[in-house]
PDB file of C-alpha atoms in Angstrom:
ATOM      1  CA  SER N   1      -8.677 -14.767  18.346  1.00 65.00           C
ATOM      2  CA  GLU N   2      -7.233 -11.906  16.325  1.00 81.00           C
ATOM      3  CA  LYS N   3      -7.395 -12.223  12.568  1.00 85.00           C
ATOM      4  CA  ASP N   4      -4.055 -12.313  10.744  1.00 92.00           C
ATOM      5  CA  GLY N   5      -3.320 -12.792   7.065  1.00 96.00           C
ATOM      6  CA  PHE N   6      -5.866 -12.970   4.262  1.00 97.00           C
ATOM      7  CA  GLY N   7      -9.522 -13.412   4.999  1.00 96.00           C
ATOM      8  CA  GLU N   8     -13.104 -12.378   4.436  1.00 96.00           C
ATOM      9  CA  TYR N   9     -15.305 -10.747   7.039  1.00 95.00           C
ATOM     10  CA  LYS N  10     -19.005  -9.999   6.793  1.00 96.00           C
ATOM     11  CA  TYR N  11     -20.196  -7.328   9.190  1.00 95.00           C
ATOM     12  CA  ALA N  12     -23.540  -7.403  10.987  1.00 97.00           C
ATOM     13  CA  ASN N  13     -24.641  -4.288   9.042  1.00 97.00           C
ATOM     14  CA  GLY N  14     -24.215  -6.063   5.692  1.00 97.00           C
ATOM     15  CA  ASP N  15     -20.795  -4.687   4.713  1.00 98.00           C
ATOM     16  CA  THR N  16     -18.028  -7.044   3.566  1.00 98.00           C
ATOM     17  CA  TYR N  17     -14.225  -6.859   3.712  1.00 98.00           C
ATOM     18  CA  ILE N  18     -11.999  -9.206   1.735  1.00 98.00           C
ATOM     19  CA  GLY N  19      -8.282  -8.788   2.185  1.00 98.00           C
ATOM     20  CA  GLU N  20      -5.400  -8.742   4.601  1.00 98.00           C
ATOM     21  CA  PHE N  21      -5.578  -8.416   8.373  1.00 97.00           C
ATOM     22  CA  LEU N  22      -2.921  -7.721  10.989  1.00 96.00           C
ATOM     23  CA  ASN N  23      -3.751  -8.150  14.687  1.00 94.00           C
ATOM     24  CA  GLY N  24      -7.452  -8.129  13.839  1.00 93.00           C
ATOM     25  CA  LEU N  25      -7.286  -4.851  11.875  1.00 96.00           C
ATOM     26  CA  LYS N  26      -7.675  -4.294   8.145  1.00 97.00           C
ATOM     27  CA  HIS N  27      -4.043  -3.859   7.096  1.00 98.00           C
ATOM     28  CA  GLY N  28      -2.394  -4.384   3.711  1.00 98.00           C
ATOM     29  CA  GLN N  29      -4.348  -4.917   0.505  1.00 98.00           C
ATOM     30  CA  GLY N  30      -8.073  -5.325   0.641  1.00 98.00           C
ATOM     31  CA  SER N  31     -11.478  -4.411  -0.699  1.00 98.00           C
ATOM     32  CA  TYR N  32     -14.407  -3.204   1.375  1.00 98.00           C
ATOM     33  CA  SER N  33     -17.960  -3.193   0.061  1.00 98.00           C
ATOM     34  CA  TRP N  34     -20.689  -1.169   1.767  1.00 98.00           C
ATOM     35  CA  LYS N  35     -24.200  -2.570   1.519  1.00 97.00           C
ATOM     36  CA  GLU N  36     -25.360   0.772   0.032  1.00 96.00           C
ATOM     37  CA  GLY N  37     -23.168   0.113  -3.016  1.00 97.00           C
ATOM     38  CA  GLU N  38     -19.900   1.942  -2.360  1.00 98.00           C
ATOM     39  CA  ARG N  39     -16.636   0.037  -2.657  1.00 98.00           C
ATOM     40  CA  TYR N  40     -12.982   0.678  -1.820  1.00 98.00           C
ATOM     41  CA  GLU N  41     -10.135  -1.370  -3.242  1.00 98.00           C
ATOM     42  CA  GLY N  42      -6.587  -0.672  -2.189  1.00 98.00           C
ATOM     43  CA  GLU N  43      -4.226  -0.260   0.718  1.00 98.00           C
ATOM     44  CA  TRP N  44      -5.185  -0.257   4.380  1.00 98.00           C
ATOM     45  CA  LYS N  45      -3.200   0.758   7.441  1.00 98.00           C
ATOM     46  CA  GLU N  46      -4.415  -0.116  10.939  1.00 97.00           C
ATOM     47  CA  ASP N  47      -8.105  -0.317   9.910  1.00 97.00           C
ATOM     48  CA  LEU N  48      -8.049   2.894   7.815  1.00 98.00           C
ATOM     49  CA  MET N  49      -8.078   3.441   4.056  1.00 98.00           C
ATOM     50  CA  GLU N  50      -4.504   4.639   3.624  1.00 98.00           C
ATOM     51  CA  GLY N  51      -2.177   4.455   0.630  1.00 98.00           C
ATOM     52  CA  LYS N  52      -3.064   3.846  -3.000  1.00 98.00           C
ATOM     53  CA  GLY N  53      -6.654   3.015  -3.623  1.00 98.00           C
ATOM     54  CA  LYS N  54      -9.840   3.384  -5.608  1.00 98.00           C
ATOM     55  CA  PHE N  55     -13.185   4.394  -4.116  1.00 98.00           C
ATOM     56  CA  SER N  56     -16.294   3.768  -6.191  1.00 98.00           C
ATOM     57  CA  PHE N  57     -19.509   5.549  -5.236  1.00 98.00           C
ATOM     58  CA  ALA N  58     -22.921   3.957  -5.688  1.00 96.00           C
ATOM     59  CA  ASP N  59     -23.694   6.429  -8.507  1.00 97.00           C
ATOM     60  CA  GLY N  60     -20.603   5.372 -10.480  1.00 95.00           C
ATOM     61  CA  GLU N  61     -18.274   8.238  -9.534  1.00 97.00           C
ATOM     62  CA  VAL N  62     -14.713   7.070  -8.826  1.00 98.00           C
ATOM     63  CA  GLN N  63     -11.888   8.576  -6.771  1.00 98.00           C
ATOM     64  CA  GLU N  64      -8.538   6.967  -7.514  1.00 98.00           C
ATOM     65  CA  GLY N  65      -5.172   7.883  -6.038  1.00 98.00           C
ATOM     66  CA  ASP N  66      -3.854   8.488  -2.554  1.00 98.00           C
ATOM     67  CA  PHE N  67      -5.867   8.047   0.638  1.00 98.00           C
ATOM     68  CA  LYS N  68      -4.944   9.127   4.145  1.00 98.00           C
ATOM     69  CA  ALA N  69      -6.929   8.271   7.288  1.00 97.00           C
ATOM     70  CA  ASN N  70     -10.022   7.234   5.266  1.00 97.00           C
ATOM     71  CA  GLN N  71      -9.972  10.429   3.177  1.00 97.00           C
ATOM     72  CA  PHE N  72      -9.175  10.808  -0.537  1.00 98.00           C
ATOM     73  CA  VAL N  73      -6.157  13.113  -0.793  1.00 97.00           C
ATOM     74  CA  ASN N  74      -5.567  13.392  -4.556  1.00 88.00           C
TER      75      ASN N  74
END
């Protein structure tokens, strides 16, 4: 069944998403943690990082602001 609402999902590759789903897609507010150490906290739209968010790299660098289609805009 499709996931809707708030939940946690652990992927087979070791990544984890905790946040909102709509029709099985990451949508709304959520945080995604990559097993390599990166992390994104913020807004999602139809499975993509889109809206206001904060991306933390494994080395400590942070991008914070607007994201569009998984890319940091500014």
